[in-house]
Protein backbone atom coordinates (compact mmCIF):
# COMPACT_ATOMS: atom_id res chain seq x y z
CA UNK A 1 0.00 0.00 0.00
CA UNK A 2 1.23 3.48 -0.80
CA UNK A 3 -1.32 5.43 1.25
CA UNK A 4 1.06 5.67 4.21
CA UNK A 5 3.55 7.44 1.92
CA UNK A 6 0.80 9.66 0.51
CA UNK A 7 -0.03 10.82 4.04
CA UNK A 8 3.65 11.60 4.62
CA UNK A 9 3.84 13.55 1.35
CA UNK A 10 0.84 15.61 2.42
CA UNK A 11 2.22 16.60 5.83
CA UNK A 12 5.87 16.84 4.84
CA UNK A 13 5.79 20.07 2.85
CA UNK A 14 4.91 21.59 -0.49
CA UNK A 15 4.17 19.15 -3.30
CA UNK A 16 5.87 19.94 -6.63
CA UNK A 17 3.52 21.95 -8.85
CA UNK A 18 5.04 20.35 -11.96
CA UNK A 19 6.76 16.97 -12.27
CA UNK A 20 8.58 15.91 -15.44
CA UNK A 21 9.53 12.29 -16.07
CA UNK A 22 11.95 10.63 -18.48
CA UNK A 23 10.39 7.17 -18.68
CA UNK A 24 13.41 4.99 -19.41
CA UNK A 25 14.21 1.29 -19.25
CA UNK A 26 11.32 -0.35 -21.13
CA UNK A 27 13.77 -2.10 -23.47
CA UNK A 28 15.89 -3.46 -20.61
CA UNK A 29 12.76 -4.57 -18.74
CA UNK A 30 11.72 -6.61 -21.80
CA UNK A 31 15.23 -7.94 -22.40
CA UNK A 32 15.44 -9.15 -18.82
CA UNK A 33 12.37 -11.28 -19.49
CA UNK A 34 13.49 -12.41 -22.97
CA UNK A 35 10.53 -10.51 -24.46
CA UNK A 36 10.47 -8.28 -27.57
CA UNK A 37 11.09 -4.58 -26.80
CA UNK A 38 7.52 -3.48 -27.71
CA UNK A 39 6.23 -5.57 -24.80
CA UNK A 40 8.39 -3.44 -22.51
CA UNK A 41 6.70 -0.33 -23.85
CA UNK A 42 3.33 -1.99 -23.38
CA UNK A 43 4.18 -2.75 -19.76
CA UNK A 44 5.22 0.92 -19.41
CA UNK A 45 1.61 1.94 -19.97
CA UNK A 46 0.66 0.60 -16.52
CA UNK A 47 3.30 2.85 -14.95
CA UNK A 48 1.85 5.84 -16.84
CA UNK A 49 -1.51 5.07 -15.24
CA UNK A 50 0.13 4.79 -11.81
CA UNK A 51 1.88 8.16 -11.97
CA UNK A 52 -1.23 9.94 -13.24
CA UNK A 53 -3.21 8.53 -10.32
CA UNK A 54 -0.38 9.40 -7.92
CA UNK A 55 -0.26 13.01 -9.16
CA UNK A 56 -4.05 13.31 -8.79
CA UNK A 57 -3.86 11.91 -5.25
CA UNK A 58 -0.96 14.14 -4.18
CA UNK A 59 -2.33 17.31 -5.80
CA UNK A 60 0.42 17.79 -8.40
CA UNK A 61 -0.89 20.24 -11.03
CA UNK A 62 1.22 19.41 -14.08
CA UNK A 63 2.83 16.15 -15.22
CA UNK A 64 5.08 16.09 -18.31
CA UNK A 65 5.99 12.65 -19.66
CA UNK A 66 8.71 12.08 -22.25
CA UNK A 67 7.04 9.39 -24.37
CA UNK A 68 8.85 9.66 -27.72
CA UNK A 69 11.74 11.87 -28.75
CA UNK A 70 12.57 13.16 -32.22
CA UNK A 71 15.70 11.01 -31.98
CA UNK A 72 13.45 7.95 -31.43
CA UNK A 73 12.37 8.21 -35.10
CA UNK A 74 15.72 6.51 -35.81
CA UNK A 75 14.64 3.29 -34.05
CA UNK A 76 13.66 0.22 -36.10
CA UNK A 77 10.38 0.70 -37.99
CA UNK A 78 8.76 -2.17 -36.09
CA UNK A 79 9.42 -0.50 -32.74
CA UNK A 80 8.21 2.90 -33.99
CA UNK A 81 5.05 1.25 -35.33
CA UNK A 82 4.51 -0.48 -31.98
CA UNK A 83 4.92 2.80 -30.07
CA UNK A 84 2.46 4.60 -32.35
CA UNK A 85 -0.11 1.79 -31.96
CA UNK A 86 0.44 1.90 -28.23
CA UNK A 87 -0.29 5.61 -28.20
CA UNK A 88 -3.58 4.98 -30.00
CA UNK A 89 -4.40 2.07 -27.69
CA UNK A 90 -3.61 4.19 -24.65
CA UNK A 91 -5.84 7.04 -25.82
CA UNK A 92 -8.66 4.63 -26.78
CA UNK A 93 -8.54 2.89 -23.42
CA UNK A 94 -7.88 5.83 -21.09
CA UNK A 95 -9.83 8.74 -22.58
CA UNK A 96 -12.95 8.28 -20.42
CA UNK A 97 -10.93 7.76 -17.30
CA UNK A 98 -8.77 10.84 -17.97
CA UNK A 99 -11.83 12.98 -18.64
CA UNK A 100 -13.72 11.81 -15.57
CA UNK A 101 -10.66 12.52 -13.40
CA UNK A 102 -10.34 16.10 -14.65
CA UNK A 103 -7.10 15.48 -16.57
CA UNK A 104 -6.45 17.84 -19.49
CA UNK A 105 -4.09 16.29 -22.05
CA UNK A 106 -1.74 18.27 -24.28
CA UNK A 107 0.74 16.86 -26.78
CA UNK A 108 4.09 18.66 -26.88
CA UNK A 109 6.16 18.06 -30.01
CA UNK A 110 6.00 17.82 -33.77
CA UNK A 111 2.52 16.27 -34.10
CA UNK A 112 2.63 16.59 -37.89
CA UNK A 113 5.25 13.82 -38.06
CA UNK A 114 2.86 11.28 -36.51
CA UNK A 115 1.06 8.74 -38.67
CA UNK A 116 -2.45 10.02 -39.62
CA UNK A 117 -4.30 7.66 -37.26
CA UNK A 118 -2.04 8.54 -34.31
CA UNK A 119 -2.42 12.23 -35.15
CA UNK A 120 -6.19 11.86 -35.17
CA UNK A 121 -6.09 10.12 -31.79
CA UNK A 122 -3.97 12.86 -30.18
CA UNK A 123 -6.21 15.64 -31.52
CA UNK A 124 -9.19 13.72 -30.16
CA UNK A 125 -7.74 13.32 -26.66
CA UNK A 126 -6.75 17.01 -26.53
CA UNK A 127 -10.20 18.11 -27.66
CA UNK A 128 -12.17 15.77 -25.43
CA UNK A 129 -10.20 16.48 -22.25
CA UNK A 130 -9.96 20.24 -22.77
CA UNK A 131 -12.24 21.01 -19.79
CA UNK A 132 -10.05 19.13 -17.29
CA UNK A 133 -8.98 21.27 -14.35
CA UNK A 134 -7.27 18.95 -11.87
CA UNK A 135 -4.13 17.78 -13.67
CA UNK A 136 -2.47 18.97 -16.88
CA UNK A 137 -0.87 15.97 -18.56
CA UNK A 138 1.74 16.87 -21.18
CA UNK A 139 2.64 13.93 -23.38
CA UNK A 140 5.90 14.83 -25.09
CA UNK A 141 5.81 12.99 -28.40
CA UNK A 142 8.14 13.54 -31.34
CA UNK A 143 9.65 16.06 -28.96
CA UNK A 144 13.11 17.62 -28.96
CA UNK A 145 13.98 20.44 -26.61
CA UNK A 146 16.50 22.00 -28.98
CA UNK A 147 13.88 21.96 -31.76
CA UNK A 148 11.40 23.59 -29.34
CA UNK A 149 13.94 26.30 -28.49
CA UNK A 150 14.74 26.91 -32.18
CA UNK A 151 10.99 27.13 -32.85
CA UNK A 152 10.60 29.76 -30.11
CA UNK A 153 13.45 31.78 -31.64
CA UNK A 154 11.77 31.53 -35.05
CA UNK A 155 8.43 32.72 -33.63
CA UNK A 156 10.14 35.70 -31.98
CA UNK A 157 11.96 36.54 -35.23
CA UNK A 158 8.69 36.34 -37.19
CA UNK A 159 6.98 38.70 -34.72
CA UNK A 160 9.91 41.12 -34.86
CA UNK A 161 10.11 41.03 -38.67
CA UNK A 162 6.36 41.71 -38.90
CA UNK A 163 6.71 44.71 -36.56
CA UNK A 164 4.61 43.06 -33.80
CA UNK A 165 7.53 42.89 -31.38
CA UNK A 166 10.34 45.28 -30.54
CA UNK A 167 13.57 43.17 -30.45
CA UNK A 168 14.58 45.12 -27.32
CA UNK A 169 11.52 43.66 -25.59
CA UNK A 170 12.79 40.09 -26.03
CA UNK A 171 13.48 38.81 -22.55
CA UNK A 172 13.16 35.48 -20.72
CA UNK A 173 9.39 35.81 -20.38
CA UNK A 174 8.97 36.59 -24.09
CA UNK A 175 11.05 33.52 -24.91
CA UNK A 176 9.30 31.21 -22.43
CA UNK A 177 5.97 32.42 -23.82
CA UNK A 178 6.86 30.86 -27.19
CA UNK A 179 7.73 27.42 -25.80
CA UNK A 180 5.17 24.60 -25.86
CA UNK A 181 5.10 24.82 -22.07
CA UNK A 182 4.09 28.51 -22.00
CA UNK A 183 0.92 27.96 -19.92
CA UNK A 184 2.64 26.09 -17.09
CA UNK A 185 5.23 26.75 -14.40
CA UNK A 186 8.65 25.14 -14.94
CA UNK A 187 9.07 21.61 -13.55
CA UNK A 188 10.12 21.53 -9.89
CA UNK A 189 11.16 17.91 -10.06
CA UNK A 190 12.64 15.78 -12.87
CA UNK A 191 12.46 12.02 -12.38
CA UNK A 192 14.46 9.68 -14.59
CA UNK A 193 14.09 5.93 -14.29
CA UNK A 194 16.58 3.16 -15.09
CA UNK A 195 19.60 4.88 -13.55
CA UNK A 196 20.82 6.92 -16.53
CA UNK A 197 22.28 10.31 -15.56
CA UNK A 198 21.23 12.29 -18.64
CA UNK A 199 18.71 14.94 -19.63
CA UNK A 200 18.47 13.61 -23.22
CA UNK A 201 17.26 16.79 -24.92
CA UNK A 202 14.21 17.10 -22.62
CA UNK A 203 12.87 20.49 -21.46
CA UNK A 204 16.38 22.05 -21.41
CA UNK A 205 15.15 25.60 -20.83
CA UNK A 206 12.40 24.64 -18.38
CA UNK A 207 14.56 22.40 -16.14
CA UNK A 208 16.94 25.23 -15.18
CA UNK A 209 16.11 24.92 -11.46
CA UNK A 210 14.44 21.51 -11.28
CA UNK A 211 15.54 19.06 -8.61
CA UNK A 212 16.89 15.91 -10.28
CA UNK A 213 15.88 12.47 -9.03
CA UNK A 214 17.31 9.37 -10.70
CA UNK A 215 16.11 5.93 -9.66
CA UNK A 216 17.44 2.55 -10.82
CA UNK A 217 13.86 1.26 -11.12
CA UNK A 218 12.99 0.44 -14.75
CA UNK A 219 9.98 2.35 -16.04
CA UNK A 220 7.53 -0.61 -16.27
CA UNK A 221 8.23 -1.34 -12.57
CA UNK A 222 7.65 2.27 -11.45
CA UNK A 223 4.61 2.60 -9.16
CA UNK A 224 2.63 5.24 -7.28
CA UNK A 225 4.79 4.36 -4.27
CA UNK A 226 7.99 5.19 -6.19
CA UNK A 227 6.43 8.51 -7.19
CA UNK A 228 5.67 9.36 -3.56
CA UNK A 229 9.25 8.40 -2.56
CA UNK A 230 10.56 10.83 -5.20
CA UNK A 231 8.26 13.59 -3.89
CA UNK A 232 9.39 12.95 -0.30
CA UNK A 233 13.03 13.24 -1.42
CA UNK A 234 12.13 16.49 -3.23
CA UNK A 235 10.58 17.81 -0.02
CA UNK A 236 13.87 17.18 1.82
CA UNK A 237 15.89 19.24 -0.68
CA UNK A 238 16.99 22.79 0.06
CA UNK A 239 16.06 24.76 -3.08
CA UNK A 240 18.07 27.96 -3.23
CA UNK A 241 17.62 29.15 -6.84
CA UNK A 242 21.17 30.58 -6.70
CA UNK A 243 20.54 32.36 -3.38
CA UNK A 244 21.79 31.39 0.10
CA UNK A 245 19.70 29.39 2.56
CA UNK A 246 17.46 31.33 4.92
C1 LIG B 1 12.38 4.51 -23.10
O1 LIG B 1 12.74 3.17 -22.90
C2 LIG B 1 10.95 4.61 -23.36
C3 LIG B 1 10.39 4.99 -24.52
C4 LIG B 1 11.17 5.38 -25.73
C5 LIG B 1 8.93 5.01 -24.72
C6 LIG B 1 8.10 5.41 -23.54
C7 LIG B 1 6.74 4.93 -23.81
C8 LIG B 1 5.91 4.42 -22.90
C9 LIG B 1 6.17 4.36 -21.46
C10 LIG B 1 4.66 3.83 -23.44
C11 LIG B 1 3.39 4.30 -22.90
C12 LIG B 1 3.15 5.73 -22.90
C13 LIG B 1 2.14 6.36 -23.49
C14 LIG B 1 1.87 7.76 -23.12
C15 LIG B 1 1.28 5.73 -24.50
P1 LIG B 1 13.85 2.52 -23.83
O2 LIG B 1 13.18 1.81 -24.93
O3 LIG B 1 14.83 3.55 -24.27
O4 LIG B 1 14.51 1.51 -22.81
P2 LIG B 1 16.01 0.98 -22.78
O5 LIG B 1 16.88 2.19 -22.52
O6 LIG B 1 16.00 0.02 -21.65
O7 LIG B 1 16.27 0.35 -24.12
mmCIF file of C-alpha atoms and ligand atoms in Angstrom:
data_model
loop_
_atom_site.group_PDB
_atom_site.id
_atom_site.type_symbol
_atom_site.label_atom_id
_atom_site.label_comp_id
_atom_site.label_asym_id
_atom_site.label_seq_id
_atom_site.Cartn_x
_atom_site.Cartn_y
_atom_site.Cartn_z
ATOM 1 C CA UNK A 1 0.000 0.000 0.000
ATOM 2 C CA UNK A 2 1.231 3.477 -0.797
ATOM 3 C CA UNK A 3 -1.321 5.430 1.252
ATOM 4 C CA UNK A 4 1.059 5.672 4.213
ATOM 5 C CA UNK A 5 3.551 7.436 1.916
ATOM 6 C CA UNK A 6 0.801 9.665 0.510
ATOM 7 C CA UNK A 7 -0.034 10.816 4.041
ATOM 8 C CA UNK A 8 3.653 11.597 4.621
ATOM 9 C CA UNK A 9 3.843 13.549 1.354
ATOM 10 C CA UNK A 10 0.839 15.613 2.425
ATOM 11 C CA UNK A 11 2.218 16.599 5.830
ATOM 12 C CA UNK A 12 5.871 16.837 4.843
ATOM 13 C CA UNK A 13 5.791 20.072 2.851
ATOM 14 C CA UNK A 14 4.908 21.591 -0.489
ATOM 15 C CA UNK A 15 4.168 19.149 -3.296
ATOM 16 C CA UNK A 16 5.874 19.943 -6.632
ATOM 17 C CA UNK A 17 3.517 21.946 -8.848
ATOM 18 C CA UNK A 18 5.035 20.347 -11.956
ATOM 19 C CA UNK A 19 6.756 16.971 -12.272
ATOM 20 C CA UNK A 20 8.584 15.915 -15.444
ATOM 21 C CA UNK A 21 9.525 12.293 -16.069
ATOM 22 C CA UNK A 22 11.952 10.626 -18.481
ATOM 23 C CA UNK A 23 10.390 7.167 -18.676
ATOM 24 C CA UNK A 24 13.409 4.986 -19.410
ATOM 25 C CA UNK A 25 14.206 1.288 -19.246
ATOM 26 C CA UNK A 26 11.325 -0.349 -21.129
ATOM 27 C CA UNK A 27 13.774 -2.104 -23.470
ATOM 28 C CA UNK A 28 15.886 -3.463 -20.612
ATOM 29 C CA UNK A 29 12.761 -4.570 -18.744
ATOM 30 C CA UNK A 30 11.719 -6.613 -21.802
ATOM 31 C CA UNK A 31 15.231 -7.940 -22.404
ATOM 32 C CA UNK A 32 15.443 -9.146 -18.816
ATOM 33 C CA UNK A 33 12.367 -11.284 -19.493
ATOM 34 C CA UNK A 34 13.493 -12.412 -22.974
ATOM 35 C CA UNK A 35 10.532 -10.506 -24.457
ATOM 36 C CA UNK A 36 10.472 -8.277 -27.566
ATOM 37 C CA UNK A 37 11.090 -4.576 -26.797
ATOM 38 C CA UNK A 38 7.524 -3.483 -27.714
ATOM 39 C CA UNK A 39 6.228 -5.567 -24.802
ATOM 40 C CA UNK A 40 8.392 -3.444 -22.511
ATOM 41 C CA UNK A 41 6.697 -0.329 -23.848
ATOM 42 C CA UNK A 42 3.331 -1.991 -23.376
ATOM 43 C CA UNK A 43 4.176 -2.747 -19.764
ATOM 44 C CA UNK A 44 5.222 0.916 -19.413
ATOM 45 C CA UNK A 45 1.612 1.941 -19.967
ATOM 46 C CA UNK A 46 0.663 0.598 -16.522
ATOM 47 C CA UNK A 47 3.299 2.850 -14.945
ATOM 48 C CA UNK A 48 1.852 5.836 -16.841
ATOM 49 C CA UNK A 49 -1.512 5.066 -15.244
ATOM 50 C CA UNK A 50 0.130 4.787 -11.809
ATOM 51 C CA UNK A 51 1.880 8.159 -11.972
ATOM 52 C CA UNK A 52 -1.227 9.943 -13.241
ATOM 53 C CA UNK A 53 -3.207 8.534 -10.322
ATOM 54 C CA UNK A 54 -0.377 9.403 -7.924
ATOM 55 C CA UNK A 55 -0.263 13.006 -9.163
ATOM 56 C CA UNK A 56 -4.053 13.306 -8.795
ATOM 57 C CA UNK A 57 -3.858 11.908 -5.245
ATOM 58 C CA UNK A 58 -0.964 14.137 -4.181
ATOM 59 C CA UNK A 59 -2.331 17.315 -5.798
ATOM 60 C CA UNK A 60 0.417 17.788 -8.404
ATOM 61 C CA UNK A 61 -0.894 20.237 -11.026
ATOM 62 C CA UNK A 62 1.224 19.410 -14.080
ATOM 63 C CA UNK A 63 2.827 16.152 -15.222
ATOM 64 C CA UNK A 64 5.079 16.088 -18.307
ATOM 65 C CA UNK A 65 5.992 12.646 -19.660
ATOM 66 C CA UNK A 66 8.713 12.084 -22.254
ATOM 67 C CA UNK A 67 7.043 9.385 -24.366
ATOM 68 C CA UNK A 68 8.854 9.658 -27.725
ATOM 69 C CA UNK A 69 11.745 11.869 -28.749
ATOM 70 C CA UNK A 70 12.568 13.158 -32.218
ATOM 71 C CA UNK A 71 15.697 11.006 -31.978
ATOM 72 C CA UNK A 72 13.448 7.952 -31.428
ATOM 73 C CA UNK A 73 12.374 8.206 -35.105
ATOM 74 C CA UNK A 74 15.722 6.510 -35.808
ATOM 75 C CA UNK A 75 14.635 3.295 -34.045
ATOM 76 C CA UNK A 76 13.655 0.225 -36.102
ATOM 77 C CA UNK A 77 10.375 0.702 -37.994
ATOM 78 C CA UNK A 78 8.763 -2.175 -36.092
ATOM 79 C CA UNK A 79 9.422 -0.503 -32.745
ATOM 80 C CA UNK A 80 8.206 2.898 -33.987
ATOM 81 C CA UNK A 81 5.048 1.245 -35.326
ATOM 82 C CA UNK A 82 4.507 -0.476 -31.978
ATOM 83 C CA UNK A 83 4.919 2.798 -30.066
ATOM 84 C CA UNK A 84 2.456 4.597 -32.346
ATOM 85 C CA UNK A 85 -0.109 1.787 -31.965
ATOM 86 C CA UNK A 86 0.441 1.895 -28.230
ATOM 87 C CA UNK A 87 -0.293 5.609 -28.197
ATOM 88 C CA UNK A 88 -3.575 4.982 -29.999
ATOM 89 C CA UNK A 89 -4.395 2.074 -27.694
ATOM 90 C CA UNK A 90 -3.607 4.189 -24.648
ATOM 91 C CA UNK A 91 -5.845 7.038 -25.821
ATOM 92 C CA UNK A 92 -8.659 4.634 -26.780
ATOM 93 C CA UNK A 93 -8.538 2.894 -23.419
ATOM 94 C CA UNK A 94 -7.885 5.832 -21.094
ATOM 95 C CA UNK A 95 -9.825 8.736 -22.576
ATOM 96 C CA UNK A 96 -12.953 8.284 -20.424
ATOM 97 C CA UNK A 97 -10.929 7.762 -17.300
ATOM 98 C CA UNK A 98 -8.765 10.836 -17.965
ATOM 99 C CA UNK A 99 -11.828 12.975 -18.637
ATOM 100 C CA UNK A 100 -13.721 11.813 -15.574
ATOM 101 C CA UNK A 101 -10.665 12.518 -13.396
ATOM 102 C CA UNK A 102 -10.340 16.100 -14.646
ATOM 103 C CA UNK A 103 -7.097 15.482 -16.572
ATOM 104 C CA UNK A 104 -6.453 17.842 -19.488
ATOM 105 C CA UNK A 105 -4.087 16.294 -22.045
ATOM 106 C CA UNK A 106 -1.742 18.269 -24.280
ATOM 107 C CA UNK A 107 0.743 16.863 -26.778
ATOM 108 C CA UNK A 108 4.095 18.656 -26.883
ATOM 109 C CA UNK A 109 6.158 18.061 -30.009
ATOM 110 C CA UNK A 110 5.998 17.817 -33.767
ATOM 111 C CA UNK A 111 2.525 16.268 -34.102
ATOM 112 C CA UNK A 112 2.629 16.593 -37.887
ATOM 113 C CA UNK A 113 5.249 13.819 -38.063
ATOM 114 C CA UNK A 114 2.855 11.284 -36.510
ATOM 115 C CA UNK A 115 1.057 8.741 -38.671
ATOM 116 C CA UNK A 116 -2.448 10.023 -39.616
ATOM 117 C CA UNK A 117 -4.302 7.663 -37.261
ATOM 118 C CA UNK A 118 -2.036 8.539 -34.314
ATOM 119 C CA UNK A 119 -2.421 12.231 -35.147
ATOM 120 C CA UNK A 120 -6.188 11.857 -35.174
ATOM 121 C CA UNK A 121 -6.087 10.118 -31.786
ATOM 122 C CA UNK A 122 -3.974 12.855 -30.177
ATOM 123 C CA UNK A 123 -6.208 15.639 -31.520
ATOM 124 C CA UNK A 124 -9.193 13.722 -30.164
ATOM 125 C CA UNK A 125 -7.735 13.319 -26.660
ATOM 126 C CA UNK A 126 -6.754 17.006 -26.527
ATOM 127 C CA UNK A 127 -10.204 18.110 -27.662
ATOM 128 C CA UNK A 128 -12.175 15.769 -25.430
ATOM 129 C CA UNK A 129 -10.205 16.478 -22.254
ATOM 130 C CA UNK A 130 -9.963 20.244 -22.770
ATOM 131 C CA UNK A 131 -12.235 21.008 -19.793
ATOM 132 C CA UNK A 132 -10.051 19.126 -17.290
ATOM 133 C CA UNK A 133 -8.977 21.274 -14.348
ATOM 134 C CA UNK A 134 -7.274 18.945 -11.866
ATOM 135 C CA UNK A 135 -4.131 17.775 -13.673
ATOM 136 C CA UNK A 136 -2.472 18.975 -16.877
ATOM 137 C CA UNK A 137 -0.868 15.966 -18.561
ATOM 138 C CA UNK A 138 1.739 16.866 -21.177
ATOM 139 C CA UNK A 139 2.642 13.929 -23.382
ATOM 140 C CA UNK A 140 5.905 14.828 -25.093
ATOM 141 C CA UNK A 141 5.809 12.989 -28.401
ATOM 142 C CA UNK A 142 8.136 13.545 -31.344
ATOM 143 C CA UNK A 143 9.651 16.056 -28.958
ATOM 144 C CA UNK A 144 13.111 17.623 -28.962
ATOM 145 C CA UNK A 145 13.980 20.439 -26.606
ATOM 146 C CA UNK A 146 16.496 22.001 -28.976
ATOM 147 C CA UNK A 147 13.878 21.960 -31.755
ATOM 148 C CA UNK A 148 11.401 23.589 -29.339
ATOM 149 C CA UNK A 149 13.945 26.305 -28.491
ATOM 150 C CA UNK A 150 14.743 26.909 -32.181
ATOM 151 C CA UNK A 151 10.991 27.131 -32.852
ATOM 152 C CA UNK A 152 10.601 29.759 -30.108
ATOM 153 C CA UNK A 153 13.450 31.784 -31.641
ATOM 154 C CA UNK A 154 11.775 31.533 -35.049
ATOM 155 C CA UNK A 155 8.431 32.716 -33.634
ATOM 156 C CA UNK A 156 10.138 35.696 -31.976
ATOM 157 C CA UNK A 157 11.963 36.539 -35.232
ATOM 158 C CA UNK A 158 8.695 36.342 -37.192
ATOM 159 C CA UNK A 159 6.978 38.696 -34.720
ATOM 160 C CA UNK A 160 9.911 41.124 -34.857
ATOM 161 C CA UNK A 161 10.108 41.034 -38.672
ATOM 162 C CA UNK A 162 6.359 41.714 -38.900
ATOM 163 C CA UNK A 163 6.706 44.705 -36.557
ATOM 164 C CA UNK A 164 4.607 43.063 -33.799
ATOM 165 C CA UNK A 165 7.533 42.887 -31.381
ATOM 166 C CA UNK A 166 10.343 45.282 -30.544
ATOM 167 C CA UNK A 167 13.569 43.175 -30.449
ATOM 168 C CA UNK A 168 14.576 45.116 -27.323
ATOM 169 C CA UNK A 169 11.522 43.659 -25.585
ATOM 170 C CA UNK A 170 12.794 40.091 -26.026
ATOM 171 C CA UNK A 171 13.484 38.806 -22.546
ATOM 172 C CA UNK A 172 13.164 35.476 -20.720
ATOM 173 C CA UNK A 173 9.391 35.814 -20.380
ATOM 174 C CA UNK A 174 8.969 36.592 -24.091
ATOM 175 C CA UNK A 175 11.048 33.517 -24.908
ATOM 176 C CA UNK A 176 9.303 31.208 -22.427
ATOM 177 C CA UNK A 177 5.974 32.425 -23.817
ATOM 178 C CA UNK A 178 6.856 30.859 -27.195
ATOM 179 C CA UNK A 179 7.734 27.423 -25.797
ATOM 180 C CA UNK A 180 5.172 24.603 -25.860
ATOM 181 C CA UNK A 181 5.100 24.820 -22.074
ATOM 182 C CA UNK A 182 4.094 28.510 -22.004
ATOM 183 C CA UNK A 183 0.922 27.957 -19.924
ATOM 184 C CA UNK A 184 2.638 26.085 -17.085
ATOM 185 C CA UNK A 185 5.230 26.751 -14.404
ATOM 186 C CA UNK A 186 8.652 25.139 -14.936
ATOM 187 C CA UNK A 187 9.067 21.608 -13.550
ATOM 188 C CA UNK A 188 10.117 21.530 -9.887
ATOM 189 C CA UNK A 189 11.160 17.908 -10.063
ATOM 190 C CA UNK A 190 12.636 15.778 -12.869
ATOM 191 C CA UNK A 191 12.459 12.022 -12.379
ATOM 192 C CA UNK A 192 14.465 9.684 -14.589
ATOM 193 C CA UNK A 193 14.087 5.933 -14.293
ATOM 194 C CA UNK A 194 16.582 3.163 -15.086
ATOM 195 C CA UNK A 195 19.597 4.884 -13.554
ATOM 196 C CA UNK A 196 20.821 6.922 -16.530
ATOM 197 C CA UNK A 197 22.278 10.313 -15.564
ATOM 198 C CA UNK A 198 21.232 12.288 -18.639
ATOM 199 C CA UNK A 199 18.706 14.941 -19.630
ATOM 200 C CA UNK A 200 18.475 13.613 -23.215
ATOM 201 C CA UNK A 201 17.260 16.793 -24.918
ATOM 202 C CA UNK A 202 14.208 17.098 -22.623
ATOM 203 C CA UNK A 203 12.872 20.494 -21.457
ATOM 204 C CA UNK A 204 16.375 22.049 -21.408
ATOM 205 C CA UNK A 205 15.147 25.600 -20.830
ATOM 206 C CA UNK A 206 12.404 24.635 -18.382
ATOM 207 C CA UNK A 207 14.558 22.397 -16.144
ATOM 208 C CA UNK A 208 16.935 25.226 -15.177
ATOM 209 C CA UNK A 209 16.112 24.923 -11.455
ATOM 210 C CA UNK A 210 14.445 21.512 -11.279
ATOM 211 C CA UNK A 211 15.538 19.062 -8.614
ATOM 212 C CA UNK A 212 16.889 15.909 -10.282
ATOM 213 C CA UNK A 213 15.882 12.472 -9.035
ATOM 214 C CA UNK A 214 17.310 9.370 -10.701
ATOM 215 C CA UNK A 215 16.111 5.935 -9.665
ATOM 216 C CA UNK A 216 17.443 2.553 -10.820
ATOM 217 C CA UNK A 217 13.857 1.258 -11.122
ATOM 218 C CA UNK A 218 12.992 0.436 -14.750
ATOM 219 C CA UNK A 219 9.978 2.352 -16.038
ATOM 220 C CA UNK A 220 7.535 -0.611 -16.267
ATOM 221 C CA UNK A 221 8.228 -1.338 -12.566
ATOM 222 C CA UNK A 222 7.647 2.274 -11.450
ATOM 223 C CA UNK A 223 4.609 2.605 -9.164
ATOM 224 C CA UNK A 224 2.634 5.236 -7.281
ATOM 225 C CA UNK A 225 4.792 4.361 -4.271
ATOM 226 C CA UNK A 226 7.991 5.187 -6.194
ATOM 227 C CA UNK A 227 6.429 8.507 -7.188
ATOM 228 C CA UNK A 228 5.674 9.361 -3.556
ATOM 229 C CA UNK A 229 9.246 8.399 -2.565
ATOM 230 C CA UNK A 230 10.557 10.832 -5.198
ATOM 231 C CA UNK A 231 8.261 13.592 -3.888
ATOM 232 C CA UNK A 232 9.390 12.949 -0.302
ATOM 233 C CA UNK A 233 13.029 13.237 -1.416
ATOM 234 C CA UNK A 234 12.132 16.489 -3.229
ATOM 235 C CA UNK A 235 10.582 17.811 -0.021
ATOM 236 C CA UNK A 236 13.871 17.181 1.825
ATOM 237 C CA UNK A 237 15.894 19.241 -0.680
ATOM 238 C CA UNK A 238 16.988 22.793 0.059
ATOM 239 C CA UNK A 239 16.058 24.759 -3.083
ATOM 240 C CA UNK A 240 18.066 27.963 -3.226
ATOM 241 C CA UNK A 241 17.623 29.149 -6.840
ATOM 242 C CA UNK A 242 21.175 30.585 -6.698
ATOM 243 C CA UNK A 243 20.542 32.361 -3.384
ATOM 244 C CA UNK A 244 21.786 31.388 0.099
ATOM 245 C CA UNK A 245 19.702 29.389 2.558
ATOM 246 C CA UNK A 246 17.464 31.334 4.920
HETATM 247 C C1 LIG B 1 12.376 4.508 -23.102
HETATM 248 O O1 LIG B 1 12.738 3.172 -22.899
HETATM 249 C C2 LIG B 1 10.947 4.614 -23.360
HETATM 250 C C3 LIG B 1 10.393 4.992 -24.525
HETATM 251 C C4 LIG B 1 11.170 5.380 -25.726
HETATM 252 C C5 LIG B 1 8.933 5.012 -24.716
HETATM 253 C C6 LIG B 1 8.095 5.408 -23.538
HETATM 254 C C7 LIG B 1 6.737 4.932 -23.806
HETATM 255 C C8 LIG B 1 5.911 4.415 -22.904
HETATM 256 C C9 LIG B 1 6.172 4.357 -21.463
HETATM 257 C C10 LIG B 1 4.664 3.828 -23.441
HETATM 258 C C11 LIG B 1 3.387 4.295 -22.898
HETATM 259 C C12 LIG B 1 3.153 5.731 -22.898
HETATM 260 C C13 LIG B 1 2.137 6.364 -23.492
HETATM 261 C C14 LIG B 1 1.871 7.761 -23.123
HETATM 262 C C15 LIG B 1 1.284 5.734 -24.496
HETATM 263 P P1 LIG B 1 13.854 2.518 -23.826
HETATM 264 O O2 LIG B 1 13.184 1.805 -24.933
HETATM 265 O O3 LIG B 1 14.831 3.552 -24.266
HETATM 266 O O4 LIG B 1 14.506 1.507 -22.815
HETATM 267 P P2 LIG B 1 16.008 0.984 -22.781
HETATM 268 O O5 LIG B 1 16.879 2.186 -22.525
HETATM 269 O O6 LIG B 1 16.002 0.018 -21.651
HETATM 270 O O7 LIG B 1 16.267 0.350 -24.116
#
